[in-house]
mmCIF file of C-alpha atoms in Angstrom:
data_model
loop_
_atom_site.group_PDB
_atom_site.id
_atom_site.type_symbol
_atom_site.label_atom_id
_atom_site.label_comp_id
_atom_site.label_asym_id
_atom_site.label_seq_id
_atom_site.Cartn_x
_atom_site.Cartn_y
_atom_site.Cartn_z
ATOM 1 C CA MET A 1003 -11.736 -13.049 -2.945
ATOM 2 C CA THR A 1004 -8.883 -15.366 -2.085
ATOM 3 C CA SER A 1005 -5.290 -14.257 -2.143
ATOM 4 C CA LEU A 1006 -4.648 -16.995 -4.718
ATOM 5 C CA VAL A 1007 -6.959 -15.360 -7.269
ATOM 6 C CA THR A 1008 -5.512 -11.927 -6.583
ATOM 7 C CA GLY A 1009 -1.975 -13.260 -6.872
ATOM 8 C CA TRP A 1010 -2.754 -15.045 -10.134
ATOM 9 C CA ALA A 1011 -4.307 -11.863 -11.535
ATOM 10 C CA LYS A 1012 -1.157 -9.913 -10.680
ATOM 11 C CA LEU A 1013 1.020 -12.587 -12.285
ATOM 12 C CA THR A 1014 -0.936 -12.691 -15.548
ATOM 13 C CA ASN A 1015 -0.978 -8.903 -15.674
ATOM 14 C CA TYR A 1016 2.797 -8.802 -15.206
ATOM 15 C CA LEU A 1017 3.397 -11.430 -17.877
ATOM 16 C CA SER A 1018 1.251 -9.631 -20.449
ATOM 17 C CA THR A 1019 2.378 -6.065 -19.739
ATOM 18 C CA ASP A 1020 5.778 -5.977 -17.981
ATOM 19 C CA PHE A 1021 7.500 -9.286 -18.728
ATOM 20 C CA LEU A 1022 11.307 -8.923 -19.004
ATOM 21 C CA GLY A 1023 11.011 -5.207 -18.265
ATOM 22 C CA GLY A 1024 12.267 -2.468 -20.538
ATOM 23 C CA PRO A 1025 10.431 0.350 -22.293
ATOM 24 C CA LYS A 1026 6.734 -0.046 -23.029
ATOM 25 C CA ARG A 1027 6.699 0.934 -26.680
ATOM 26 C CA LEU A 1028 3.777 -1.204 -27.830
ATOM 27 C CA LYS A 1029 0.104 -0.576 -27.190
ATOM 28 C CA PHE A 1030 -1.665 -3.731 -26.123
ATOM 29 C CA ASN A 1031 -4.378 -3.250 -28.733
ATOM 30 C CA TRP A 1032 -1.724 -3.276 -31.479
ATOM 31 C CA VAL A 1033 -0.689 -6.758 -30.385
ATOM 32 C CA ILE A 1034 -4.262 -8.019 -30.144
ATOM 33 C CA ASN A 1035 -5.367 -6.361 -33.373
ATOM 34 C CA PHE A 1036 -2.478 -7.915 -35.269
ATOM 35 C CA GLN A 1037 -3.565 -11.405 -34.280
ATOM 36 C CA LYS A 1038 -7.271 -10.743 -34.816
ATOM 37 C CA GLY A 1039 -6.802 -9.056 -38.181
ATOM 38 C CA ALA A 1040 -4.298 -11.606 -39.469
ATOM 39 C CA THR A 1041 -6.451 -14.610 -38.588
ATOM 40 C CA ALA A 1042 -8.288 -14.659 -41.923
ATOM 41 C CA PHE A 1043 -4.974 -14.639 -43.780
ATOM 42 C CA TRP A 1044 -3.631 -17.397 -41.512
ATOM 43 C CA VAL A 1045 -6.635 -19.588 -42.314
ATOM 44 C CA ILE A 1046 -6.305 -18.884 -46.046
ATOM 45 C CA LEU A 1047 -2.601 -19.758 -45.858
ATOM 46 C CA LEU A 1048 -3.461 -23.064 -44.190
ATOM 47 C CA MET A 1049 -6.080 -23.836 -46.834
ATOM 48 C CA VAL A 1050 -3.676 -23.120 -49.684
ATOM 49 C CA HIS A 1051 -0.713 -24.891 -48.104
ATOM 50 C CA TYR A 1052 -2.657 -28.062 -47.312
ATOM 51 C CA ASP A 1053 -4.881 -27.841 -50.397
ATOM 52 C CA ASN A 1054 -7.932 -28.104 -48.180
ATOM 53 C CA TYR A 1055 -10.971 -26.343 -49.605
ATOM 54 C CA SER A 1056 -13.582 -28.362 -47.768
ATOM 55 C CA THR A 1057 -16.881 -26.888 -46.659
ATOM 56 C CA GLN A 1058 -15.633 -26.964 -43.077
ATOM 57 C CA ALA A 1059 -12.537 -24.948 -43.996
ATOM 58 C CA TRP A 1060 -14.553 -22.301 -45.855
ATOM 59 C CA VAL A 1061 -17.087 -22.000 -43.045
ATOM 60 C CA TYR A 1062 -14.292 -21.687 -40.496
ATOM 61 C CA LEU A 1063 -12.682 -18.949 -42.586
ATOM 62 C CA ALA A 1064 -15.978 -17.064 -42.742
ATOM 63 C CA LEU A 1065 -16.529 -17.334 -38.990
ATOM 64 C CA HIS A 1066 -13.093 -16.671 -37.526
ATOM 65 C CA GLY A 1067 -12.105 -14.258 -40.274
ATOM 66 C CA SER A 1068 -15.210 -12.113 -39.895
ATOM 67 C CA TYR A 1069 -14.792 -12.075 -36.121
ATOM 68 C CA GLY A 1070 -11.301 -10.646 -36.545
ATOM 69 C CA PHE A 1071 -12.606 -7.818 -38.707
ATOM 70 C CA CYS A 1072 -15.478 -7.189 -36.269
ATOM 71 C CA TRP A 1073 -12.873 -6.841 -33.525
ATOM 72 C CA LEU A 1074 -10.922 -4.291 -35.568
ATOM 73 C CA LEU A 1075 -14.124 -2.349 -36.240
ATOM 74 C CA LYS A 1076 -14.948 -2.413 -32.539
ATOM 75 C CA ASP A 1077 -11.503 -1.119 -31.622
ATOM 76 C CA VAL A 1078 -11.932 1.830 -33.979
ATOM 77 C CA VAL A 1079 -15.511 2.792 -33.079
ATOM 78 C CA PHE A 1080 -15.688 1.970 -29.356
ATOM 79 C CA PRO A 1081 -12.247 0.896 -28.102
ATOM 80 C CA ASP A 1082 -11.878 -0.831 -24.757
ATOM 81 C CA PRO A 1083 -9.712 1.327 -22.448
ATOM 82 C CA LYS A 1084 -8.014 -1.709 -20.910
ATOM 83 C CA TRP A 1085 -6.424 -2.555 -24.269
ATOM 84 C CA GLN A 1086 -5.025 0.959 -24.693
ATOM 85 C CA THR A 1087 -2.247 0.402 -22.151
ATOM 86 C CA HIS A 1088 1.373 0.099 -23.236
ATOM 87 C CA VAL A 1089 3.298 -3.148 -22.828
ATOM 88 C CA THR A 1090 6.888 -4.312 -23.086
ATOM 89 C CA PHE A 1091 8.113 -6.454 -25.973
ATOM 90 C CA GLY A 1092 8.301 -9.342 -23.514
ATOM 91 C CA GLY A 1093 4.693 -8.739 -22.513
ATOM 92 C CA ALA A 1094 3.605 -8.743 -26.150
ATOM 93 C CA PHE A 1095 5.474 -12.001 -26.705
ATOM 94 C CA MET A 1096 3.810 -13.639 -23.703
ATOM 95 C CA ALA A 1097 0.351 -12.510 -24.814
ATOM 96 C CA ILE A 1098 0.934 -14.148 -28.182
ATOM 97 C CA ALA A 1099 2.624 -17.260 -26.799
ATOM 98 C CA THR A 1100 0.072 -18.019 -24.086
ATOM 99 C CA VAL A 1101 -3.277 -16.893 -25.537
ATOM 100 C CA LEU A 1102 -3.371 -15.322 -28.983
ATOM 101 C CA GLY A 1103 -1.046 -17.845 -30.594
ATOM 102 C CA PRO A 1104 -2.792 -20.967 -29.271
ATOM 103 C CA TYR A 1105 -6.031 -19.682 -30.799
ATOM 104 C CA TRP A 1106 -4.411 -20.247 -34.204
ATOM 105 C CA VAL A 1107 -3.883 -23.905 -33.350
ATOM 106 C CA ILE A 1108 -7.624 -24.488 -33.760
ATOM 107 C CA PRO A 1109 -7.797 -23.859 -37.541
ATOM 108 C CA TYR A 1110 -4.508 -25.718 -37.956
ATOM 109 C CA LEU A 1111 -6.076 -28.814 -36.418
ATOM 110 C CA LEU A 1112 -9.101 -28.499 -38.685
ATOM 111 C CA ILE A 1113 -7.370 -27.766 -41.983
ATOM 112 C CA SER A 1114 -4.058 -29.633 -41.775
ATOM 113 C CA PRO A 1115 -3.817 -33.455 -41.913
ATOM 114 C CA VAL A 1116 -2.212 -33.588 -38.458
ATOM 115 C CA LEU A 1117 -5.260 -35.388 -37.002
ATOM 116 C CA GLY A 1118 -5.401 -37.850 -39.878
ATOM 117 C CA GLU A 1119 -6.724 -37.789 -43.409
ATOM 118 C CA THR A 1120 -10.169 -38.909 -42.274
ATOM 119 C CA HIS A 1121 -10.635 -35.988 -39.883
ATOM 120 C CA VAL A 1122 -12.816 -33.393 -41.607
ATOM 121 C CA GLY A 1123 -14.253 -31.471 -38.666
ATOM 122 C CA ALA A 1124 -17.872 -30.938 -37.696
ATOM 123 C CA ASN A 1125 -20.728 -32.378 -39.735
ATOM 124 C CA TRP A 1126 -23.580 -30.295 -41.164
ATOM 125 C CA ILE A 1127 -25.628 -30.429 -37.976
ATOM 126 C CA TRP A 1128 -22.820 -29.221 -35.740
ATOM 127 C CA MET A 1129 -21.707 -26.650 -38.302
ATOM 128 C CA THR A 1130 -25.205 -25.210 -38.107
ATOM 129 C CA VAL A 1131 -24.916 -25.081 -34.321
ATOM 130 C CA ALA A 1132 -21.502 -23.410 -34.587
ATOM 131 C CA ILE A 1133 -22.724 -20.779 -37.054
ATOM 132 C CA GLY A 1134 -25.725 -19.928 -34.905
ATOM 133 C CA MET A 1135 -23.684 -19.797 -31.707
ATOM 134 C CA HIS A 1136 -21.025 -17.653 -33.373
ATOM 135 C CA SER A 1137 -23.581 -15.175 -34.721
ATOM 136 C CA LEU A 1138 -25.256 -14.797 -31.342
ATOM 137 C CA GLY A 1139 -21.874 -14.509 -29.619
ATOM 138 C CA ILE A 1140 -20.802 -11.690 -31.950
ATOM 139 C CA ALA A 1141 -24.079 -9.862 -31.290
ATOM 140 C CA ILE A 1142 -23.732 -10.201 -27.508
ATOM 141 C CA MET A 1143 -20.079 -9.129 -27.454
ATOM 142 C CA MET A 1144 -20.561 -6.114 -29.721
ATOM 143 C CA THR A 1145 -23.730 -5.018 -27.916
ATOM 144 C CA ALA A 1146 -22.125 -5.289 -24.486
ATOM 145 C CA ASP A 1147 -18.917 -3.480 -25.422
ATOM 146 C CA ALA A 1148 -20.789 -0.723 -27.261
ATOM 147 C CA GLN A 1149 -23.189 -0.179 -24.364
ATOM 148 C CA LYS A 1150 -20.351 -0.087 -21.845
ATOM 149 C CA TYR A 1151 -18.282 2.331 -23.917
ATOM 150 C CA PHE A 1152 -21.005 4.876 -24.676
ATOM 151 C CA THR A 1153 -22.671 4.645 -21.256
ATOM 152 C CA LEU A 1154 -19.430 5.296 -19.383
ATOM 153 C CA LYS A 1155 -18.687 8.260 -21.646
ATOM 154 C CA LEU A 1156 -21.854 9.895 -20.347
ATOM 155 C CA LYS A 1157 -21.910 8.651 -16.761
ATOM 156 C CA LYS A 1158 -19.395 6.752 -14.669
ATOM 157 C CA GLY A 1159 -20.612 4.027 -12.361
ATOM 158 C CA LEU A 1160 -22.309 0.658 -12.330
ATOM 159 C CA ILE A 1161 -24.188 -0.263 -15.519
ATOM 160 C CA THR A 1162 -27.400 -2.066 -14.587
ATOM 161 C CA ASP A 1163 -29.624 -1.680 -17.642
ATOM 162 C CA GLY A 1164 -29.633 -2.940 -21.216
ATOM 163 C CA ILE A 1165 -27.909 -6.274 -21.661
ATOM 164 C CA PHE A 1166 -26.196 -5.806 -18.281
ATOM 165 C CA LYS A 1167 -29.601 -5.930 -16.609
ATOM 166 C CA TYR A 1168 -29.676 -9.685 -17.140
ATOM 167 C CA ILE A 1169 -26.032 -10.782 -16.942
ATOM 168 C CA ARG A 1170 -23.074 -9.013 -15.374
ATOM 169 C CA HIS A 1171 -20.416 -10.156 -17.852
ATOM 170 C CA PRO A 1172 -22.029 -10.359 -21.305
ATOM 171 C CA ASN A 1173 -18.804 -9.547 -23.151
ATOM 172 C CA TYR A 1174 -17.151 -12.650 -21.709
ATOM 173 C CA LEU A 1175 -20.197 -14.749 -22.572
ATOM 174 C CA GLY A 1176 -20.011 -13.514 -26.155
ATOM 175 C CA GLU A 1177 -16.306 -14.347 -26.406
ATOM 176 C CA MET A 1178 -16.878 -17.827 -25.001
ATOM 177 C CA MET A 1179 -19.654 -18.507 -27.497
ATOM 178 C CA ILE A 1180 -17.493 -17.258 -30.368
ATOM 179 C CA TYR A 1181 -14.456 -19.373 -29.564
ATOM 180 C CA GLY A 1182 -16.621 -22.299 -28.528
ATOM 181 C CA SER A 1183 -18.007 -22.313 -32.063
ATOM 182 C CA TYR A 1184 -14.461 -22.651 -33.434
ATOM 183 C CA ALA A 1185 -13.828 -25.632 -31.176
ATOM 184 C CA ILE A 1186 -17.026 -27.222 -32.462
ATOM 185 C CA MET A 1187 -15.890 -26.675 -36.042
ATOM 186 C CA ALA A 1188 -12.546 -28.374 -35.347
ATOM 187 C CA TRP A 1189 -14.368 -31.320 -33.756
ATOM 188 C CA HIS A 1190 -11.546 -32.399 -31.454
ATOM 189 C CA TRP A 1191 -10.740 -32.207 -27.759
ATOM 190 C CA ILE A 1192 -7.508 -30.185 -28.107
ATOM 191 C CA PRO A 1193 -9.289 -26.859 -28.840
ATOM 192 C CA TRP A 1194 -11.364 -27.347 -25.698
ATOM 193 C CA ILE A 1195 -8.162 -27.720 -23.657
ATOM 194 C CA ILE A 1196 -6.922 -24.420 -25.092
ATOM 195 C CA LEU A 1197 -10.225 -22.734 -24.299
ATOM 196 C CA ALA A 1198 -10.341 -24.238 -20.804
ATOM 197 C CA TRP A 1199 -6.968 -22.648 -20.071
ATOM 198 C CA VAL A 1200 -8.140 -19.239 -21.311
ATOM 199 C CA TRP A 1201 -11.561 -19.393 -19.676
ATOM 200 C CA ILE A 1202 -10.336 -20.650 -16.294
ATOM 201 C CA GLY A 1203 -6.868 -19.131 -16.176
ATOM 202 C CA LEU A 1204 -7.832 -15.699 -17.517
ATOM 203 C CA PHE A 1205 -11.561 -15.103 -17.955
ATOM 204 C CA ALA A 1206 -12.628 -16.470 -14.567
ATOM 205 C CA VAL A 1207 -9.914 -14.488 -12.803
ATOM 206 C CA ASN A 1208 -10.707 -11.291 -14.698
ATOM 207 C CA ILE A 1209 -14.391 -11.699 -13.907
ATOM 208 C CA ALA A 1210 -13.616 -12.210 -10.220
ATOM 209 C CA MET A 1211 -11.508 -9.043 -10.192
ATOM 210 C CA LYS A 1212 -14.256 -7.145 -12.006
ATOM 211 C CA GLU A 1213 -16.855 -8.284 -9.479
ATOM 212 C CA LYS A 1214 -14.597 -7.086 -6.686
ATOM 213 C CA SER A 1215 -14.288 -3.709 -8.389
ATOM 214 C CA MET A 1216 -18.054 -3.382 -8.927
ATOM 215 C CA SER A 1217 -18.767 -4.271 -5.298
ATOM 216 C CA ARG A 1218 -17.638 -0.792 -4.227
ATOM 217 C CA TYR A 1219 -20.856 0.727 -5.551
ATOM 218 C CA ASP A 1220 -23.836 1.142 -3.214
ATOM 219 C CA GLU A 1221 -26.247 -0.498 -5.657
ATOM 220 C CA TRP A 1222 -24.030 -3.566 -6.121
ATOM 221 C CA SER A 1223 -25.800 -5.820 -3.615
ATOM 222 C CA ASP A 1224 -29.229 -5.267 -5.152
ATOM 223 C CA TYR A 1225 -27.876 -5.544 -8.700
ATOM 224 C CA LYS A 1226 -26.110 -8.816 -7.918
ATOM 225 C CA LYS A 1227 -29.333 -10.340 -6.571
ATOM 226 C CA LYS A 1228 -31.301 -9.414 -9.691
ATOM 227 C CA SER A 1229 -28.723 -10.385 -12.329
ATOM 228 C CA TYR A 1230 -26.868 -13.520 -13.355
ATOM 229 C CA TYR A 1231 -23.159 -14.190 -13.721
ATOM 230 C CA LEU A 1232 -23.020 -15.304 -17.364
ATOM 231 C CA VAL A 1233 -26.161 -17.152 -18.451
ATOM 232 C CA PRO A 1234 -29.615 -15.615 -17.800
ATOM 233 C CA GLY A 1235 -31.799 -17.767 -15.578
ATOM 234 C CA ILE A 1236 -29.077 -20.376 -15.057
ATOM 235 C CA PHE A 1237 -25.746 -19.055 -13.805
#
């Protein structure tokens, strides 16, 4: 792993947990849960404010809104330990400003007239693709996080069975499919720029750090040969 990746990981961790210093009075999951849980209300507010009750707007509300509530359910039933850390107020602000907040730009582009009155979002064919991709992404994410949580409660170590038998980072794949479906719904290039920043600037780095951590196990070499990075049979 290059020093550049390690340095970037340290920088992003500092910005999201220690930025500006001071007491760490907020749990990271509080910050994330606020954005996830409030997304449905944000989309409804946009629909009411811009008087946009199109099929695309309703479908987007169903997709992104339900994902937010699935996330809250997941945090209650099988919480991810990495989100249980405490962060500074500056760290919370940076998490919202650089990642969580930009996610809310996607429904704004779809529902508001900022892209022009003729922009209505994805057509029926691509909406079908988005719905299917979103559903599968939710299933993959929830399955992966549940398996990881309950397996590690019983036995620490490398998880090489279940969904992890085929891909090493299924939770990231699920997240990418979920947010990719929102970009499809918006039907514009700006959401893909936002996602490219998150996927390359955060996901790819986090995955690299996770692979480095998993490499300490004796069975890592054999597991890596038999599994794929994100997409079974491809990558």
